[in-house]
CSV table of C-alpha atoms and ligand atoms in Angstrom, one decimal:
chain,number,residue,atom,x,y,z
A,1,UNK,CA,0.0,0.0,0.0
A,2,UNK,CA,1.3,3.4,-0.9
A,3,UNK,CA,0.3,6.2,1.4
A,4,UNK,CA,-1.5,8.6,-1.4
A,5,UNK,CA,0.2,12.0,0.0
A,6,UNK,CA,3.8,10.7,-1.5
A,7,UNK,CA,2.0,10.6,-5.1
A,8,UNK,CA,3.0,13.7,-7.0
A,9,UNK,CA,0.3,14.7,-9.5
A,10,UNK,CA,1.8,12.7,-12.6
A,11,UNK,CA,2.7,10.4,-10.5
A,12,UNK,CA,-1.2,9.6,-9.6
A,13,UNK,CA,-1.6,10.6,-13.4
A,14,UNK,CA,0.2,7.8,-14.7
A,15,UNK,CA,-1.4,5.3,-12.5
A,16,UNK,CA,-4.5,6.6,-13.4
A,17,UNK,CA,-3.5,6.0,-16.9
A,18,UNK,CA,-3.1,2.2,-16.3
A,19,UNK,CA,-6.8,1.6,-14.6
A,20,UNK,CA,-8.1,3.2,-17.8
A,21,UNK,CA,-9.7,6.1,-15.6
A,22,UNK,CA,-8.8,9.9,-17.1
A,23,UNK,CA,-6.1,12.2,-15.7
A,24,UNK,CA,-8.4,14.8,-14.4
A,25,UNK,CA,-9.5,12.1,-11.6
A,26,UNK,CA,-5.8,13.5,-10.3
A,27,UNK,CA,-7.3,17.0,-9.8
A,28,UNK,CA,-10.3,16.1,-8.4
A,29,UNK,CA,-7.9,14.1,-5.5
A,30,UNK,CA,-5.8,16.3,-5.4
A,31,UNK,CA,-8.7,19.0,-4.4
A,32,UNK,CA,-9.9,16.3,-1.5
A,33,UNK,CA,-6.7,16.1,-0.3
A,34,UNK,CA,-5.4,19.4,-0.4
A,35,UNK,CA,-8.2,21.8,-0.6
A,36,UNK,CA,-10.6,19.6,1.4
A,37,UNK,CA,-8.5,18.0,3.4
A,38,UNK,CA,-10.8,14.9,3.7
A,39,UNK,CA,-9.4,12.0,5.5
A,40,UNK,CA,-11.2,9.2,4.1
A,41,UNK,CA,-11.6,8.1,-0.2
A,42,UNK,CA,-15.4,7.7,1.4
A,43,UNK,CA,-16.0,11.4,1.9
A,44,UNK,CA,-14.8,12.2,-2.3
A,45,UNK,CA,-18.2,12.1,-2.8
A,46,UNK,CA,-18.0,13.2,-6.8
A,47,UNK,CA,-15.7,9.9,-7.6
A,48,UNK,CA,-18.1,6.6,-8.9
A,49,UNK,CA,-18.0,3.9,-5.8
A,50,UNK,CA,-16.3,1.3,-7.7
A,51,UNK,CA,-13.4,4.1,-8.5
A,52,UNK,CA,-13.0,4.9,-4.9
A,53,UNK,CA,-12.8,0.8,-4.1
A,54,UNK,CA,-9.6,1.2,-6.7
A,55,UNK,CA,-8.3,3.8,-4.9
A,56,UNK,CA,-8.6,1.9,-1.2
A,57,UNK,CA,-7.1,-1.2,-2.7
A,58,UNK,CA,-4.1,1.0,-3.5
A,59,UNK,CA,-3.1,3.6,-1.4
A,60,UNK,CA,-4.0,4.6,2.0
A,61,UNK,CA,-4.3,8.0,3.7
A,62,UNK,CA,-1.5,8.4,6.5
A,63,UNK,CA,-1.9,11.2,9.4
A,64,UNK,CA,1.3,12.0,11.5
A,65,UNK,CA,0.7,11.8,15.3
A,66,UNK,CA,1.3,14.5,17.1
A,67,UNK,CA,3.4,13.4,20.2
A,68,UNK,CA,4.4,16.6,21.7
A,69,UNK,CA,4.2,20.5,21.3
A,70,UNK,CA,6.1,23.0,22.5
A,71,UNK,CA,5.0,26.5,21.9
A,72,UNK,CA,6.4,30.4,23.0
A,73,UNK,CA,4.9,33.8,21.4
A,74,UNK,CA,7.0,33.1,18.4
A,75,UNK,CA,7.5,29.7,18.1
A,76,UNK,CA,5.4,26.3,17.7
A,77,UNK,CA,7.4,23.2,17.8
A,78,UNK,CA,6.4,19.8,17.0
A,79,UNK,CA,7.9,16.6,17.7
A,80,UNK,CA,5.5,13.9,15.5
A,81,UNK,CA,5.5,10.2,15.6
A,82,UNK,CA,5.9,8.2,12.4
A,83,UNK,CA,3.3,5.1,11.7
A,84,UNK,CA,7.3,3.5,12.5
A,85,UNK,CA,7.2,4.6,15.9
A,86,UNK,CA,10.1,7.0,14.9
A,87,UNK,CA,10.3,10.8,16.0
A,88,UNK,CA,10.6,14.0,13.7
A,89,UNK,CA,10.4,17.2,14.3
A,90,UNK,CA,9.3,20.4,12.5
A,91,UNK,CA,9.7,24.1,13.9
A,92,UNK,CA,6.7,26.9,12.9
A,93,UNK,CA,7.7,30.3,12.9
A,94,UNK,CA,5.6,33.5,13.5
A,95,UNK,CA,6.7,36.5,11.5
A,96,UNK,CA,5.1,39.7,10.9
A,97,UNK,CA,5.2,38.7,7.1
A,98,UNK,CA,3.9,35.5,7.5
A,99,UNK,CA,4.3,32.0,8.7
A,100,UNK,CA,6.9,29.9,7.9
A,101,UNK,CA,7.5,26.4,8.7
A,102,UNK,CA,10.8,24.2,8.7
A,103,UNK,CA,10.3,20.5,8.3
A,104,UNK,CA,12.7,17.9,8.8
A,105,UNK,CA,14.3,15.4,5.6
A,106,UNK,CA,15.5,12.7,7.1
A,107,UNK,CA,15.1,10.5,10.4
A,108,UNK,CA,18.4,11.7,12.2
A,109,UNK,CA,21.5,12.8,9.9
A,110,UNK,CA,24.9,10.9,8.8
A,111,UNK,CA,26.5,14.2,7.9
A,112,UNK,CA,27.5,13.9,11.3
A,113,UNK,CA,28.5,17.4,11.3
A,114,UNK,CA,30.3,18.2,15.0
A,115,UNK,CA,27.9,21.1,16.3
A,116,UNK,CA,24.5,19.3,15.2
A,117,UNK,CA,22.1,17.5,17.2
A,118,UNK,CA,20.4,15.7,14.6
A,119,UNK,CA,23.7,14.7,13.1
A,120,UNK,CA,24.6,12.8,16.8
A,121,UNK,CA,22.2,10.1,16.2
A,122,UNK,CA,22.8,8.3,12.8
A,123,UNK,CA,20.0,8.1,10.5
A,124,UNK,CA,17.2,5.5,10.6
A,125,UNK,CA,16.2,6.0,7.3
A,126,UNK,CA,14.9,9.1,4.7
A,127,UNK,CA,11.3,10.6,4.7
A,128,UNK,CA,9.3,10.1,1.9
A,129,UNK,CA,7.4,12.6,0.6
A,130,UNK,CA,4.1,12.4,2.4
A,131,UNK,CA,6.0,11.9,6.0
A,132,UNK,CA,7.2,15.7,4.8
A,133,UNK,CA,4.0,16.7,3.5
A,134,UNK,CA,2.0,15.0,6.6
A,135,UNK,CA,4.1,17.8,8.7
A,136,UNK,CA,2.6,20.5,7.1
A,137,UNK,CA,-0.8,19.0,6.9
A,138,UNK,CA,-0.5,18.7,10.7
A,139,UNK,CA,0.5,21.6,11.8
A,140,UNK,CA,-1.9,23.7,9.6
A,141,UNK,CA,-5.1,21.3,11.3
A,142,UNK,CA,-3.7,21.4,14.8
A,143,UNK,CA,-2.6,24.9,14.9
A,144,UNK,CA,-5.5,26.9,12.3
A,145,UNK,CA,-2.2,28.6,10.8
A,146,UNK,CA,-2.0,29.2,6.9
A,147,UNK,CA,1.7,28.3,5.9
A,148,UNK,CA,3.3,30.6,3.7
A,149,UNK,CA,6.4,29.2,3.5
A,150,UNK,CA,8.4,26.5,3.7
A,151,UNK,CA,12.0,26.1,4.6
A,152,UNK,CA,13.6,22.4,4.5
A,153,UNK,CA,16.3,22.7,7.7
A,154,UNK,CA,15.1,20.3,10.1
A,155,UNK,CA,16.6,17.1,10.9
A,156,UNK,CA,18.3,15.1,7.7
A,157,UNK,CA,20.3,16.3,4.9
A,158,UNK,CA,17.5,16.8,1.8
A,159,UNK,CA,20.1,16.1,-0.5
A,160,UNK,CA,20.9,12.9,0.5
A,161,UNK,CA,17.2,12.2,0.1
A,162,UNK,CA,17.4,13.8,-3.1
A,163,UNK,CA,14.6,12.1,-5.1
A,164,UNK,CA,12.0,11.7,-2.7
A,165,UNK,CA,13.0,15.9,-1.9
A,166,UNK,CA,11.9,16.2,-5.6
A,167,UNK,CA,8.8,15.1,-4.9
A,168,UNK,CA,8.1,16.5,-2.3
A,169,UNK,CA,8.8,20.2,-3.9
A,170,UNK,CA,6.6,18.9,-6.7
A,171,UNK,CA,3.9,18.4,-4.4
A,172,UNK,CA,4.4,21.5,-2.2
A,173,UNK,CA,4.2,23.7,-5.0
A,174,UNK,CA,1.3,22.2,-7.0
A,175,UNK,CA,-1.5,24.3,-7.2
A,176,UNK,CA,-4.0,22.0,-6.8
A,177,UNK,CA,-0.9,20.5,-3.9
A,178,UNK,CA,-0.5,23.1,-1.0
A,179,UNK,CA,-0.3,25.6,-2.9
A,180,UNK,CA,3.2,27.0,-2.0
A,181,UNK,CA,5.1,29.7,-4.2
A,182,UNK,CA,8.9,28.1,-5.4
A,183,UNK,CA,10.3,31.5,-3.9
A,184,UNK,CA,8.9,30.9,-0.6
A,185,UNK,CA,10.4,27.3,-0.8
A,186,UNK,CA,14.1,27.1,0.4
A,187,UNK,CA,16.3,23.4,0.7
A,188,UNK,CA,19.0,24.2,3.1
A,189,UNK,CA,22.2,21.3,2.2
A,190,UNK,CA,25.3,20.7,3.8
A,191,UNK,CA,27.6,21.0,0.3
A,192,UNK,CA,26.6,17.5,-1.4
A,193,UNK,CA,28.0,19.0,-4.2
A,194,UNK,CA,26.5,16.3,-6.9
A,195,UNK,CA,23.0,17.4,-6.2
A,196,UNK,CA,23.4,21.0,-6.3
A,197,UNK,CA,24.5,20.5,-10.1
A,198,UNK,CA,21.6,18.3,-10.4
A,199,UNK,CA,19.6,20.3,-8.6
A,200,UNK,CA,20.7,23.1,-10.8
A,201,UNK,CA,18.2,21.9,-13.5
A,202,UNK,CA,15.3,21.3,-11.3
A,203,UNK,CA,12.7,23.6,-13.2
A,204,UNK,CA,10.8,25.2,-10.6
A,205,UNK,CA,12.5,28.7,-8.9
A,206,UNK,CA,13.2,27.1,-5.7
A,207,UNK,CA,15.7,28.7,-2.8
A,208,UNK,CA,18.8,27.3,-1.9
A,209,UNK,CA,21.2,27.8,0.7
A,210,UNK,CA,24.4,25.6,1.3
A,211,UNK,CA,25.7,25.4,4.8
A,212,UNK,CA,29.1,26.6,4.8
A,213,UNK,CA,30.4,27.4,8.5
A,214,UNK,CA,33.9,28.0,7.7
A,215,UNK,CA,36.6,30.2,5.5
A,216,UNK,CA,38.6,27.5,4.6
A,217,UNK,CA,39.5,24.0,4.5
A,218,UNK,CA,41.1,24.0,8.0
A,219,UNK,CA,38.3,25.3,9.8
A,220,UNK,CA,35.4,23.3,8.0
A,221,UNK,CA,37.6,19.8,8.0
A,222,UNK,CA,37.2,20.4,12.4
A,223,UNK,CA,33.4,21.0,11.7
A,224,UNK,CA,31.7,19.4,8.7
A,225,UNK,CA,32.9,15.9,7.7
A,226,UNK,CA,31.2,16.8,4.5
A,227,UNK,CA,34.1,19.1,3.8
A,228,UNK,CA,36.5,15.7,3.0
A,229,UNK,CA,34.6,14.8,0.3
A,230,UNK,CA,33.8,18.2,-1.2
A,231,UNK,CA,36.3,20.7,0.0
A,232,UNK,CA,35.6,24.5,0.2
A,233,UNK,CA,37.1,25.4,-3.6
A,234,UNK,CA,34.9,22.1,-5.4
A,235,UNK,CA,31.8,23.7,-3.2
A,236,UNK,CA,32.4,27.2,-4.4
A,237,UNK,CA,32.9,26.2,-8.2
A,238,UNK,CA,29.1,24.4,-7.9
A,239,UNK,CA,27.5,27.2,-6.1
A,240,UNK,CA,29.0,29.5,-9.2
A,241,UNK,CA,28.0,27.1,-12.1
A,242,UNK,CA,24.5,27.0,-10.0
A,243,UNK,CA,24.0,30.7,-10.1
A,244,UNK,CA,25.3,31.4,-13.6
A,245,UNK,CA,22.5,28.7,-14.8
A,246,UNK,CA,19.7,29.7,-12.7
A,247,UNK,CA,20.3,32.9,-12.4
A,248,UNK,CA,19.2,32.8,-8.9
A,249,UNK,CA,21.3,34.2,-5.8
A,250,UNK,CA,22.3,31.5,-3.5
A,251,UNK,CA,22.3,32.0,0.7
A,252,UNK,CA,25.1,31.0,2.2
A,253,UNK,CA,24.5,29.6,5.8
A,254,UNK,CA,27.3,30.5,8.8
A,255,UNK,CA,26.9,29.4,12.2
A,256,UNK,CA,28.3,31.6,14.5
A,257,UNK,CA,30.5,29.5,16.6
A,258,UNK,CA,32.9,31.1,19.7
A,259,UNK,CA,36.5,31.1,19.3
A,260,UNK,CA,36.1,28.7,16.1
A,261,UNK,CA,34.8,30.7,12.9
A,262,UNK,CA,34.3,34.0,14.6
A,263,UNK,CA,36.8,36.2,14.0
A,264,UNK,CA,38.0,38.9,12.3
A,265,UNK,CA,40.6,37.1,10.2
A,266,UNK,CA,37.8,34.7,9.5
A,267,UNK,CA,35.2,37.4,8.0
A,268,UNK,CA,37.9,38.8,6.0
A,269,UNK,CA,38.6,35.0,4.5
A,270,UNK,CA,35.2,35.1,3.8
A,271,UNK,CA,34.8,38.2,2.5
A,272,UNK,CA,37.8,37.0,-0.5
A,273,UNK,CA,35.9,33.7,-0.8
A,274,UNK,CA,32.3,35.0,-1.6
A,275,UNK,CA,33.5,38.3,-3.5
A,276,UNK,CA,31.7,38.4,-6.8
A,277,UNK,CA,29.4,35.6,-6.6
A,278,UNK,CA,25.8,36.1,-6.3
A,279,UNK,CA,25.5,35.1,-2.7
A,280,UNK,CA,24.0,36.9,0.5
A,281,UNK,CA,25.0,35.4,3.6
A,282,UNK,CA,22.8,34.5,6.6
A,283,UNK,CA,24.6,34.5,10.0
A,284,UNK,CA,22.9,32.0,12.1
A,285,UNK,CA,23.3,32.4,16.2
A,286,UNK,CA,24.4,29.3,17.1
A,287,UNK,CA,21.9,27.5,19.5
A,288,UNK,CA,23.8,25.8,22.6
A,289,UNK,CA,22.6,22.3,23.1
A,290,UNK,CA,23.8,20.5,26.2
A,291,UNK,CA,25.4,17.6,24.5
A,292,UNK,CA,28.1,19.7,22.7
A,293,UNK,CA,31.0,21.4,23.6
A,294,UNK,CA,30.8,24.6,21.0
A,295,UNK,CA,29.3,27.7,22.3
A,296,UNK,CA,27.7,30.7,20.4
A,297,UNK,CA,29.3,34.0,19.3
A,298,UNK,CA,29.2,37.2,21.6
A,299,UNK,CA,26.8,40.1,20.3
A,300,UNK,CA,30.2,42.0,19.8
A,301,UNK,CA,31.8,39.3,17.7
A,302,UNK,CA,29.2,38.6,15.6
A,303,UNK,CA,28.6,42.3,14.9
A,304,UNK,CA,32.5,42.8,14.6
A,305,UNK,CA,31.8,40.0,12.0
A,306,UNK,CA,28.6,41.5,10.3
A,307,UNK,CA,30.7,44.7,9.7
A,308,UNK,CA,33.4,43.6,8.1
A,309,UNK,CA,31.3,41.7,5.6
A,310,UNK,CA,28.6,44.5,5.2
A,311,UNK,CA,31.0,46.9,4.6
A,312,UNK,CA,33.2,44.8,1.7
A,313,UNK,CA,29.8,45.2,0.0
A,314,UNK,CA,28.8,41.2,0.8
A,315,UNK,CA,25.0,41.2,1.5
A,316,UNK,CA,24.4,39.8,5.0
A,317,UNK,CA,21.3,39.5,7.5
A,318,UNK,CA,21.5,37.9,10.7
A,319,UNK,CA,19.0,35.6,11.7
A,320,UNK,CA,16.5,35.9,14.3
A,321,UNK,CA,16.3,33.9,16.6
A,322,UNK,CA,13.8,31.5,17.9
A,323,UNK,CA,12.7,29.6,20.0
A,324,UNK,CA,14.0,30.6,23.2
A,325,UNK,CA,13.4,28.4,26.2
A,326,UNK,CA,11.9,25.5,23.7
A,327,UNK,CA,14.3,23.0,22.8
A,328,UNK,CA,15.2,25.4,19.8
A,329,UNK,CA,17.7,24.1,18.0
A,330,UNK,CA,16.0,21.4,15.4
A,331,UNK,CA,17.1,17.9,16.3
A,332,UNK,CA,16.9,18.1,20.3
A,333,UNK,CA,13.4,17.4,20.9
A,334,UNK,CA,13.7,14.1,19.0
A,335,UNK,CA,17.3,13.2,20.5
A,336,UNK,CA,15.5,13.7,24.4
A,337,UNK,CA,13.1,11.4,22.6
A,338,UNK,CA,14.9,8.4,21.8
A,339,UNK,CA,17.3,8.1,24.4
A,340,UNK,CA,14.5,8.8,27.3
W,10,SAH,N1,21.3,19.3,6.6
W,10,SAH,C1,21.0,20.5,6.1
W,10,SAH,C2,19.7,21.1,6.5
W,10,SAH,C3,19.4,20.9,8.0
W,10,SAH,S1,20.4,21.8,9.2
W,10,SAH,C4,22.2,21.5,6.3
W,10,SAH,O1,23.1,21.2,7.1
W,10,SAH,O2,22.2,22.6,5.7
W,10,SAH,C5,19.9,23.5,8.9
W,10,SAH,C6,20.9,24.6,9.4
W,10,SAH,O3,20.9,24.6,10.8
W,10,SAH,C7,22.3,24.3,8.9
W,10,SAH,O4,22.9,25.5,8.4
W,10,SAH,C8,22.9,23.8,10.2
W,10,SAH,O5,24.3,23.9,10.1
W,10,SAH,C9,22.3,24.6,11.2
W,10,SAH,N2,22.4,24.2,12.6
W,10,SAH,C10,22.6,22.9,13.0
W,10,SAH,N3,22.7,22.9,14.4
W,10,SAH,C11,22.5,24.1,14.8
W,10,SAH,C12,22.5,24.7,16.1
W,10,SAH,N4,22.6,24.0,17.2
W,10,SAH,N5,22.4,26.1,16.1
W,10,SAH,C13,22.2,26.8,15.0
W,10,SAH,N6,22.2,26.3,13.8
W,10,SAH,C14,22.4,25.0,13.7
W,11,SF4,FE1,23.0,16.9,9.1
W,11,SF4,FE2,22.7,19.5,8.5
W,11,SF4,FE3,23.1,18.7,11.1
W,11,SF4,FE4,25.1,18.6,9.4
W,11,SF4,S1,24.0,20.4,10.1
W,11,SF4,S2,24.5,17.0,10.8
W,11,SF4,S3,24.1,18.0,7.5
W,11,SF4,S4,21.3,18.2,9.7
């Protein structure tokens, strides 16, 4: 049985195809599901009887529990339990523009990157598309929220789930799916640097940022195991092909981490890195977590840092943070979790 919210719609197109039944059945489900957001093939009261038996003997409709919720004036965060028994998490953020939420990829991470939580547990195995869509789906029932948009940096590493990430998008941004703009869709990777060439001729106007942490080699070898495989140079050369093809500007992610990849020296090797590529650079407040050892950046360092960049003409925001007093950074609701 196939759980119907990991069918993309050509997906449920083609499979229509082979029961004889015409494609615009897929809108029509689609419009249940999404629109609707019926439960049961019972309540698509417009499809024949013997079409909705077809359906049953197929695919299922799968709901993800809801096992805990932590919320603050900001911040909604849910830890949801799989039909597995396995834990994921996904992080909803109030803004005064909207509402974005960031779902989680993967169950745990094998990036194993050193200041992570979710990379500390090795994954179990990859989402498939309607585990990421059944996040959204949940939230907007349990919470009444409208989501505008969608940011793919909870637990996992999308891009080594690159396929059923692909399907996901697809999904997200169908307009007879949830709906989602590709601009307010961003996939956040650690430098897999094979799928962001690929991902380079993915059609739809999708965000992406790339997790860099680090100046150099040196610095992001201590951090990112990733970094061994694709150093900092073969990273840099893909985010440029990506931009000269798409044409779109690329964020690049930096954790602000004490005493590691916060000082001046360190912006400045940034600043010659990312000169002349079409890049703006997030700086992320790193969120302590009781199982590491690396602490976040003083206010004075990372505005020390901020400067330097802002004024060699790089683009650079800081990022708000969240989720203060909930187990905020993504990953540590699920790690208490499993080793309760
Ligand atoms: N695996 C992907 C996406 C998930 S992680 C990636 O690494 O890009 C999303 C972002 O959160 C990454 O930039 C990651 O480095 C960062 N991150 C991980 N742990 C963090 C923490 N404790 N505090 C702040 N940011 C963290
Ligand atoms: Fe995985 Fe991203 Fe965490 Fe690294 S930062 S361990 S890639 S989730």
């Amino acid at each position: 049985m196939t759980n119907i919210y990991d069918m993309t719609r050509e997906e449920l197109i083609d499979w229509l195809g082979t029961k004889n039944v015409k494609s615009f059945k897929a809108i029509q489900i689609y419009e249940w599901l999404y629109m609707n957001r019926v439960k049961s093939f019972d309540a698509m009261t417009n499809l024949k009887k013997d079409f909705i038996e077809e359906l049953k003997k197929e695919f299922t409709i799968e709901e993800l529990k809801i096992k805990k919720l932590e919320t603050s004036e900001t911040t909604l965060k849910y830890l949801f339990e799989l039909n597995d028994g396995n834990f994921i998490e996904a992080v909803v953020m109030k803004h005064d523009y909207g509402v974005s939420v960031c779902v989680s990829s993967q169950i745990g991470c094998n990036m194993g990157c050193a200041f992570c939580e979710s990379g500390r547990l090795k994954k179990v195995r990859d989402l498939l598309p309607g585990e990421i869509i059944g996040q959204l789906l949940a939230i907007e029932e349990n919470s009444g929220l409208k989501i505008n948009s969608v940011v793919i940096m909870g637990i996992g590493e999308p891009f080594d789930n690159y396929d059923n990430i692909i399907r996901f998008l697809k999904i997200v941004n169908d307009a007879k799916g949830m709906a989602i703009g590709a601009r307010h869709i961003t996939v956040s990777t650690s430098g897999i640097v094979s799928k962001i060439r690929e991902f380079s001729d993915f059609p739809l106007q999708i965000n992406l940022a790339v997790s860099l942490h680090a100046p150099n080699d040196e610095i992001r070898n201590r951090i990112m195991k990733i970094n061994k495989v694709y150093n900092i140079d073969t990273l840099m050369e893909a985010i440029r092909e990506y931009t000269t093809k798409t044409n779109r500007r690329v964020t690049i992610e930096y954790v602000m981490l004490k005493g590691i990849n916060d000082s001046k020296e360190c912006a400045q090797e940034l600043v010659n890195l990312l000169r002349g590529m079409n890049v703006y650079v997030n700086l992320i407040p790193y969120n302590e977590t009781s199982h590491s050892e690396f602490e976040k950046s003083s206010t004075k360092r990372k505005d020390d840092f901020f400067e330097i960049l802002n004024k060699s003409g790089i683009t650079v925001t800081v990022r708000r943070e969240f989720g203060g007093g909930i187990s905020a950074a993504c990953g540590q609701l699920r790690a208490n979790e499993v080793e309760r």
